[in-house]
């Protein structure tokens, strides 16, 4: 239950069903995915599968391959919305998931729970590949064990050769996340990551689209952190023009981060962005339903894909 919301969601029953109420009146019903069966297992070396990868939505397997990041070592560099170190400190995950562990868990998630695609993100390590190397070796092991579409997510590597390497290893879609699009706001909210400028991102996007194809490269944009509607839509137009899917999501504060008290954006602000953006995406032939794997395909963090479906009925 969100303390700022007038709505209340009951604890789900054994079948995952729950009711939504407002002011004591039931106004709707919702169902939640049940605990995945693969959560009951552990790896040969005794690590619970749930510490290697988790279920997102109903059918998406998600993992953070490296649960550490060079941007997270100092509060002067860290992205102020990021909680990558919190789950590690709490013992809910492990610092580095090996390719063998990821392959084992992915295979079980597909076979036991019908998982349809997988998201692999990573903290940014030292080195110019910015995480692409560890994603490449992970994807190769997973694809050798099970046929599942994979989205990899990392900062733009310095050398574009990594896009081909990831693709050849079995990565089907790529995410490189801007999060914030106004340079001054980027420098304040994500001072370390902002050192990789928007110009580098745009050049990397073009190179990645050449490898993965139109619509198979995406970027997260967090609405509500200070970017204006106009700034977000302006960069979205540029991204769509080069074949990148801009996944615009409302910022959601996470407890324990510097932005834990920052408000989420108003529904009216999100509508003012998602309505014209969805029209642009549909007209350009870039739709969530056509993404092979990843966050844009899942769509759970944003209503963007719902807006698209309303236009294509």
PDB file of N, CA and C in Angstrom, residues 160-237:
ATOM      1  N   UNK A 160      32.523   0.206 -30.553  1.00  0.00           N
ATOM      2  CA  UNK A 160      31.279  -0.336 -31.097  1.00  0.00           C
ATOM      3  C   UNK A 160      31.359  -1.817 -31.446  1.00  0.00           C
ATOM      4  N   UNK A 161      32.553  -2.394 -31.479  1.00  0.00           N
ATOM      5  CA  UNK A 161      32.703  -3.807 -31.810  1.00  0.00           C
ATOM      6  C   UNK A 161      31.927  -4.687 -30.837  1.00  0.00           C
ATOM      7  N   UNK A 162      31.685  -4.177 -29.625  1.00  0.00           N
ATOM      8  CA  UNK A 162      30.982  -4.958 -28.609  1.00  0.00           C
ATOM      9  C   UNK A 162      29.542  -5.264 -29.009  1.00  0.00           C
ATOM     10  N   UNK A 163      28.950  -4.426 -29.834  1.00  0.00           N
ATOM     11  CA  UNK A 163      27.577  -4.702 -30.281  1.00  0.00           C
ATOM     12  C   UNK A 163      27.535  -5.997 -31.096  1.00  0.00           C
ATOM     13  N   UNK A 164      28.479  -6.154 -32.005  1.00  0.00           N
ATOM     14  CA  UNK A 164      28.546  -7.384 -32.799  1.00  0.00           C
ATOM     15  C   UNK A 164      28.869  -8.583 -31.927  1.00  0.00           C
ATOM     16  N   UNK A 165      29.741  -8.393 -30.960  1.00  0.00           N
ATOM     17  CA  UNK A 165      30.103  -9.496 -30.060  1.00  0.00           C
ATOM     18  C   UNK A 165      28.903  -9.945 -29.236  1.00  0.00           C
ATOM     19  N   UNK A 166      28.136  -8.993 -28.733  1.00  0.00           N
ATOM     20  CA  UNK A 166      26.953  -9.363 -27.960  1.00  0.00           C
ATOM     21  C   UNK A 166      25.928 -10.073 -28.838  1.00  0.00           C
ATOM     22  N   UNK A 167      25.709  -9.553 -30.027  1.00  0.00           N
ATOM     23  CA  UNK A 167      24.758 -10.166 -30.956  1.00  0.00           C
ATOM     24  C   UNK A 167      25.171 -11.600 -31.301  1.00  0.00           C
ATOM     25  N   UNK A 168      26.431 -11.792 -31.597  1.00  0.00           N
ATOM     26  CA  UNK A 168      26.927 -13.124 -31.957  1.00  0.00           C
ATOM     27  C   UNK A 168      26.831 -14.101 -30.788  1.00  0.00           C
ATOM     28  N   UNK A 169      26.899 -13.587 -29.563  1.00  0.00           N
ATOM     29  CA  UNK A 169      26.814 -14.442 -28.373  1.00  0.00           C
ATOM     30  C   UNK A 169      25.386 -14.846 -28.044  1.00  0.00           C
ATOM     31  N   UNK A 170      24.409 -14.192 -28.685  1.00  0.00           N
ATOM     32  CA  UNK A 170      23.019 -14.564 -28.447  1.00  0.00           C
ATOM     33  C   UNK A 170      22.132 -13.471 -27.896  1.00  0.00           C
ATOM     34  N   UNK A 171      22.654 -12.250 -27.754  1.00  0.00           N
ATOM     35  CA  UNK A 171      21.823 -11.132 -27.302  1.00  0.00           C
ATOM     36  C   UNK A 171      20.913 -10.713 -28.460  1.00  0.00           C
ATOM     37  N   UNK A 172      19.608 -10.652 -28.193  1.00  0.00           N
ATOM     38  CA  UNK A 172      18.632 -10.330 -29.240  1.00  0.00           C
ATOM     39  C   UNK A 172      18.252  -8.857 -29.275  1.00  0.00           C
ATOM     40  N   UNK A 173      18.295  -8.199 -28.132  1.00  0.00           N
ATOM     41  CA  UNK A 173      17.923  -6.793 -28.036  1.00  0.00           C
ATOM     42  C   UNK A 173      18.841  -6.122 -27.025  1.00  0.00           C
ATOM     43  N   UNK A 174      19.008  -4.803 -27.187  1.00  0.00           N
ATOM     44  CA  UNK A 174      19.966  -4.074 -26.350  1.00  0.00           C
ATOM     45  C   UNK A 174      19.321  -2.847 -25.747  1.00  0.00           C
ATOM     46  N   UNK A 175      19.586  -2.617 -24.460  1.00  0.00           N
ATOM     47  CA  UNK A 175      19.146  -1.400 -23.799  1.00  0.00           C
ATOM     48  C   UNK A 175      20.340  -0.589 -23.326  1.00  0.00           C
ATOM     49  N   UNK A 176      20.365   0.681 -23.677  1.00  0.00           N
ATOM     50  CA  UNK A 176      21.374   1.620 -23.159  1.00  0.00           C
ATOM     51  C   UNK A 176      20.590   2.824 -22.652  1.00  0.00           C
ATOM     52  N   UNK A 177      20.601   3.033 -21.347  1.00  0.00           N
ATOM     53  CA  UNK A 177      19.601   3.877 -20.715  1.00  0.00           C
ATOM     54  C   UNK A 177      20.085   5.287 -20.401  1.00  0.00           C
ATOM     55  N   UNK A 178      19.407   6.258 -21.013  1.00  0.00           N
ATOM     56  CA  UNK A 178      19.699   7.668 -20.758  1.00  0.00           C
ATOM     57  C   UNK A 178      19.198   8.085 -19.375  1.00  0.00           C
ATOM     58  N   UNK A 179      18.029   7.609 -18.996  1.00  0.00           N
ATOM     59  CA  UNK A 179      17.328   7.947 -17.753  1.00  0.00           C
ATOM     60  C   UNK A 179      16.904   9.411 -17.700  1.00  0.00           C
ATOM     61  N   UNK A 180      17.852  10.323 -17.827  1.00  0.00           N
ATOM     62  CA  UNK A 180      17.556  11.755 -17.811  1.00  0.00           C
ATOM     63  C   UNK A 180      18.162  12.359 -19.071  1.00  0.00           C
ATOM     64  N   UNK A 181      17.462  13.339 -19.684  1.00  0.00           N
ATOM     65  CA  UNK A 181      17.896  13.808 -21.008  1.00  0.00           C
ATOM     66  C   UNK A 181      18.442  15.233 -21.031  1.00  0.00           C
ATOM     67  N   UNK A 182      18.204  16.021 -19.989  1.00  0.00           N
ATOM     68  CA  UNK A 182      18.726  17.390 -19.944  1.00  0.00           C
ATOM     69  C   UNK A 182      20.100  17.374 -19.294  1.00  0.00           C
ATOM     70  N   UNK A 183      21.147  17.850 -19.976  1.00  0.00           N
ATOM     71  CA  UNK A 183      22.516  17.725 -19.466  1.00  0.00           C
ATOM     72  C   UNK A 183      22.698  18.239 -18.040  1.00  0.00           C
ATOM     73  N   UNK A 184      22.119  19.384 -17.700  1.00  0.00           N
ATOM     74  CA  UNK A 184      22.305  19.951 -16.362  1.00  0.00           C
ATOM     75  C   UNK A 184      21.675  19.059 -15.290  1.00  0.00           C
ATOM     76  N   UNK A 185      20.528  18.478 -15.606  1.00  0.00           N
ATOM     77  CA  UNK A 185      19.862  17.604 -14.645  1.00  0.00           C
ATOM     78  C   UNK A 185      20.607  16.285 -14.530  1.00  0.00           C
ATOM     79  N   UNK A 186      21.114  15.783 -15.663  1.00  0.00           N
ATOM     80  CA  UNK A 186      21.931  14.564 -15.640  1.00  0.00           C
ATOM     81  C   UNK A 186      23.129  14.755 -14.712  1.00  0.00           C
ATOM     82  N   UNK A 187      23.794  15.885 -14.834  1.00  0.00           N
ATOM     83  CA  UNK A 187      25.000  16.139 -14.036  1.00  0.00           C
ATOM     84  C   UNK A 187      24.688  16.200 -12.547  1.00  0.00           C
ATOM     85  N   UNK A 188      23.489  16.633 -12.208  1.00  0.00           N
ATOM     86  CA  UNK A 188      23.118  16.741 -10.794  1.00  0.00           C
ATOM     87  C   UNK A 188      22.634  15.403 -10.230  1.00  0.00           C
ATOM     88  N   UNK A 189      21.819  14.679 -10.979  1.00  0.00           N
ATOM     89  CA  UNK A 189      21.183  13.466 -10.467  1.00  0.00           C
ATOM     90  C   UNK A 189      22.047  12.227 -10.673  1.00  0.00           C
ATOM     91  N   UNK A 190      22.837  12.215 -11.739  1.00  0.00           N
ATOM     92  CA  UNK A 190      23.684  11.051 -12.029  1.00  0.00           C
ATOM     93  C   UNK A 190      25.066  11.519 -12.464  1.00  0.00           C
ATOM     94  N   UNK A 191      25.811  12.135 -11.534  1.00  0.00           N
ATOM     95  CA  UNK A 191      27.074  12.796 -11.873  1.00  0.00           C
ATOM     96  C   UNK A 191      28.124  11.876 -12.482  1.00  0.00           C
ATOM     97  N   UNK A 192      28.190  10.627 -12.037  1.00  0.00           N
ATOM     98  CA  UNK A 192      29.171   9.710 -12.610  1.00  0.00           C
ATOM     99  C   UNK A 192      28.796   9.293 -14.006  1.00  0.00           C
ATOM    100  N   UNK A 193      27.579   8.825 -14.170  1.00  0.00           N
ATOM    101  CA  UNK A 193      27.121   8.345 -15.465  1.00  0.00           C
ATOM    102  C   UNK A 193      27.032   9.470 -16.487  1.00  0.00           C
ATOM    103  N   UNK A 194      26.784  10.695 -16.034  1.00  0.00           N
ATOM    104  CA  UNK A 194      26.666  11.832 -16.947  1.00  0.00           C
ATOM    105  C   UNK A 194      27.984  12.140 -17.649  1.00  0.00           C
ATOM    106  N   UNK A 195      29.086  11.572 -17.147  1.00  0.00           N
ATOM    107  CA  UNK A 195      30.366  11.776 -17.824  1.00  0.00           C
ATOM    108  C   UNK A 195      30.389  11.118 -19.197  1.00  0.00           C
ATOM    109  N   UNK A 196      29.512  10.136 -19.401  1.00  0.00           N
ATOM    110  CA  UNK A 196      29.283   9.595 -20.745  1.00  0.00           C
ATOM    111  C   UNK A 196      28.159  10.443 -21.340  1.00  0.00           C
ATOM    112  N   UNK A 197      28.522  11.367 -22.224  1.00  0.00           N
ATOM    113  CA  UNK A 197      27.584  12.373 -22.698  1.00  0.00           C
ATOM    114  C   UNK A 197      26.511  11.842 -23.633  1.00  0.00           C
ATOM    115  N   UNK A 198      25.473  12.647 -23.823  1.00  0.00           N
ATOM    116  CA  UNK A 198      24.373  12.270 -24.698  1.00  0.00           C
ATOM    117  C   UNK A 198      24.859  12.065 -26.131  1.00  0.00           C
ATOM    118  N   UNK A 199      25.880  12.832 -26.540  1.00  0.00           N
ATOM    119  CA  UNK A 199      26.413  12.671 -27.898  1.00  0.00           C
ATOM    120  C   UNK A 199      26.975  11.264 -28.099  1.00  0.00           C
ATOM    121  N   UNK A 200      27.649  10.741 -27.079  1.00  0.00           N
ATOM    122  CA  UNK A 200      28.177   9.376 -27.148  1.00  0.00           C
ATOM    123  C   UNK A 200      27.038   8.368 -27.221  1.00  0.00           C
ATOM    124  N   UNK A 201      26.008   8.596 -26.419  1.00  0.00           N
ATOM    125  CA  UNK A 201      24.848   7.711 -26.464  1.00  0.00           C
ATOM    126  C   UNK A 201      24.240   7.685 -27.864  1.00  0.00           C
ATOM    127  N   UNK A 202      24.051   8.846 -28.464  1.00  0.00           N
ATOM    128  CA  UNK A 202      23.406   8.900 -29.778  1.00  0.00           C
ATOM    129  C   UNK A 202      24.253   8.199 -30.838  1.00  0.00           C
ATOM    130  N   UNK A 203      25.566   8.377 -30.767  1.00  0.00           N
ATOM    131  CA  UNK A 203      26.453   7.693 -31.719  1.00  0.00           C
ATOM    132  C   UNK A 203      26.396   6.176 -31.508  1.00  0.00           C
ATOM    133  N   UNK A 204      26.360   5.756 -30.251  1.00  0.00           N
ATOM    134  CA  UNK A 204      26.289   4.328 -29.937  1.00  0.00           C
ATOM    135  C   UNK A 204      24.938   3.742 -30.349  1.00  0.00           C
ATOM    136  N   UNK A 205      23.879   4.508 -30.166  1.00  0.00           N
ATOM    137  CA  UNK A 205      22.563   4.038 -30.600  1.00  0.00           C
ATOM    138  C   UNK A 205      22.575   3.718 -32.100  1.00  0.00           C
ATOM    139  N   UNK A 206      23.133   4.622 -32.888  1.00  0.00           N
ATOM    140  CA  UNK A 206      23.162   4.408 -34.341  1.00  0.00           C
ATOM    141  C   UNK A 206      23.946   3.149 -34.692  1.00  0.00           C
ATOM    142  N   UNK A 207      25.084   2.968 -34.038  1.00  0.00           N
ATOM    143  CA  UNK A 207      25.915   1.791 -34.311  1.00  0.00           C
ATOM    144  C   UNK A 207      25.203   0.515 -33.867  1.00  0.00           C
ATOM    145  N   UNK A 208      24.487   0.584 -32.751  1.00  0.00           N
ATOM    146  CA  UNK A 208      23.791  -0.596 -32.241  1.00  0.00           C
ATOM    147  C   UNK A 208      22.604  -0.981 -33.117  1.00  0.00           C
ATOM    148  N   UNK A 209      21.883   0.020 -33.642  1.00  0.00           N
ATOM    149  CA  UNK A 209      20.754  -0.257 -34.531  1.00  0.00           C
ATOM    150  C   UNK A 209      21.245  -0.958 -35.801  1.00  0.00           C
ATOM    151  N   UNK A 210      22.425  -0.600 -36.263  1.00  0.00           N
ATOM    152  CA  UNK A 210      22.999  -1.265 -37.433  1.00  0.00           C
ATOM    153  C   UNK A 210      23.191  -2.758 -37.191  1.00  0.00           C
ATOM    154  N   UNK A 211      23.428  -3.134 -35.941  1.00  0.00           N
ATOM    155  CA  UNK A 211      23.679  -4.533 -35.593  1.00  0.00           C
ATOM    156  C   UNK A 211      22.388  -5.261 -35.212  1.00  0.00           C
ATOM    157  N   UNK A 212      21.585  -4.659 -34.342  1.00  0.00           N
ATOM    158  CA  UNK A 212      20.412  -5.348 -33.796  1.00  0.00           C
ATOM    159  C   UNK A 212      19.138  -5.095 -34.592  1.00  0.00           C
ATOM    160  N   UNK A 213      19.108  -4.014 -35.356  1.00  0.00           N
ATOM    161  CA  UNK A 213      17.934  -3.702 -36.157  1.00  0.00           C
ATOM    162  C   UNK A 213      17.042  -2.658 -35.511  1.00  0.00           C
ATOM    163  N   UNK A 214      16.210  -2.019 -36.338  1.00  0.00           N
ATOM    164  CA  UNK A 214      15.267  -1.012 -35.843  1.00  0.00           C
ATOM    165  C   UNK A 214      14.317  -1.628 -34.816  1.00  0.00           C
ATOM    166  N   UNK A 215      14.132  -0.920 -33.717  1.00  0.00           N
ATOM    167  CA  UNK A 215      13.201  -1.357 -32.698  1.00  0.00           C
ATOM    168  C   UNK A 215      13.763  -2.343 -31.698  1.00  0.00           C
ATOM    169  N   UNK A 216      14.965  -2.870 -31.963  1.00  0.00           N
ATOM    170  CA  UNK A 216      15.575  -3.837 -31.042  1.00  0.00           C
ATOM    171  C   UNK A 216      16.607  -3.184 -30.127  1.00  0.00           C
ATOM    172  N   UNK A 217      16.773  -1.878 -30.254  1.00  0.00           N
ATOM    173  CA  UNK A 217      17.617  -1.093 -29.346  1.00  0.00           C
ATOM    174  C   UNK A 217      16.682  -0.120 -28.626  1.00  0.00           C
ATOM    175  N   UNK A 218      16.812  -0.021 -27.315  1.00  0.00           N
ATOM    176  CA  UNK A 218      15.905   0.826 -26.550  1.00  0.00           C
ATOM    177  C   UNK A 218      16.656   1.607 -25.492  1.00  0.00           C
ATOM    178  N   UNK A 219      15.962   2.582 -24.922  1.00  0.00           N
ATOM    179  CA  UNK A 219      16.539   3.358 -23.830  1.00  0.00           C
ATOM    180  C   UNK A 219      15.452   3.712 -22.835  1.00  0.00           C
ATOM    181  N   UNK A 220      15.772   3.651 -21.551  1.00  0.00           N
ATOM    182  CA  UNK A 220      14.879   4.067 -20.471  1.00  0.00           C
ATOM    183  C   UNK A 220      14.978   5.572 -20.308  1.00  0.00           C
ATOM    184  N   UNK A 221      13.824   6.227 -20.185  1.00  0.00           N
ATOM    185  CA  UNK A 221      13.783   7.640 -19.817  1.00  0.00           C
ATOM    186  C   UNK A 221      12.834   7.769 -18.629  1.00  0.00           C
ATOM    187  N   UNK A 222      13.347   8.297 -17.521  1.00  0.00           N
ATOM    188  CA  UNK A 222      12.575   8.416 -16.290  1.00  0.00           C
ATOM    189  C   UNK A 222      11.893   9.780 -16.244  1.00  0.00           C
ATOM    190  N   UNK A 223      10.598   9.801 -16.481  1.00  0.00           N
ATOM    191  CA  UNK A 223       9.854  11.053 -16.440  1.00  0.00           C
ATOM    192  C   UNK A 223       9.564  11.428 -14.994  1.00  0.00           C
ATOM    193  N   UNK A 224       9.735  12.704 -14.674  1.00  0.00           N
ATOM    194  CA  UNK A 224       9.437  13.168 -13.332  1.00  0.00           C
ATOM    195  C   UNK A 224      10.642  13.602 -12.527  1.00  0.00           C
ATOM    196  N   UNK A 225      11.830  13.565 -13.144  1.00  0.00           N
ATOM    197  CA  UNK A 225      13.044  13.957 -12.427  1.00  0.00           C
ATOM    198  C   UNK A 225      13.519  15.367 -12.802  1.00  0.00           C
ATOM    199  N   UNK A 226      12.704  16.084 -13.561  1.00  0.00           N
ATOM    200  CA  UNK A 226      13.051  17.460 -13.902  1.00  0.00           C
ATOM    201  C   UNK A 226      13.028  17.761 -15.382  1.00  0.00           C
ATOM    202  N   UNK A 227      13.148  16.747 -16.218  1.00  0.00           N
ATOM    203  CA  UNK A 227      13.050  16.976 -17.659  1.00  0.00           C
ATOM    204  C   UNK A 227      11.651  17.482 -18.004  1.00  0.00           C
ATOM    205  N   UNK A 228      11.577  18.471 -18.880  1.00  0.00           N
ATOM    206  CA  UNK A 228      10.271  18.969 -19.308  1.00  0.00           C
ATOM    207  C   UNK A 228       9.655  18.004 -20.317  1.00  0.00           C
ATOM    208  N   UNK A 229       8.360  18.133 -20.491  1.00  0.00           N
ATOM    209  CA  UNK A 229       7.659  17.351 -21.513  1.00  0.00           C
ATOM    210  C   UNK A 229       8.309  17.574 -22.875  1.00  0.00           C
ATOM    211  N   UNK A 230       8.629  18.828 -23.169  1.00  0.00           N
ATOM    212  CA  UNK A 230       9.204  19.168 -24.466  1.00  0.00           C
ATOM    213  C   UNK A 230      10.577  18.534 -24.658  1.00  0.00           C
ATOM    214  N   UNK A 231      11.399  18.532 -23.593  1.00  0.00           N
ATOM    215  CA  UNK A 231      12.740  17.943 -23.694  1.00  0.00           C
ATOM    216  C   UNK A 231      12.656  16.445 -23.941  1.00  0.00           C
ATOM    217  N   UNK A 232      11.726  15.769 -23.265  1.00  0.00           N
ATOM    218  CA  UNK A 232      11.582  14.328 -23.443  1.00  0.00           C
ATOM    219  C   UNK A 232      11.083  13.998 -24.835  1.00  0.00           C
ATOM    220  N   UNK A 233      10.053  14.707 -25.294  1.00  0.00           N
ATOM    221  CA  UNK A 233       9.511  14.416 -26.621  1.00  0.00           C
ATOM    222  C   UNK A 233      10.507  14.767 -27.727  1.00  0.00           C
ATOM    223  N   UNK A 234      11.307  15.801 -27.504  1.00  0.00           N
ATOM    224  CA  UNK A 234      12.298  16.191 -28.510  1.00  0.00           C
ATOM    225  C   UNK A 234      13.334  15.094 -28.718  1.00  0.00           C
ATOM    226  N   UNK A 235      13.865  14.556 -27.627  1.00  0.00           N
ATOM    227  CA  UNK A 235      14.880  13.511 -27.792  1.00  0.00           C
ATOM    228  C   UNK A 235      14.229  12.208 -28.260  1.00  0.00           C
ATOM    229  N   UNK A 236      12.985  11.972 -27.877  1.00  0.00           N
ATOM    230  CA  UNK A 236      12.285  10.777 -28.359  1.00  0.00           C
ATOM    231  C   UNK A 236      12.140  10.805 -29.882  1.00  0.00           C
ATOM    232  N   UNK A 237      11.863  11.970 -30.434  1.00  0.00           N
ATOM    233  CA  UNK A 237      11.761  12.099 -31.895  1.00  0.00           C
ATOM    234  C   UNK A 237      13.094  11.741 -32.556  1.00  0.00           C
TER     235      UNK A 237
END
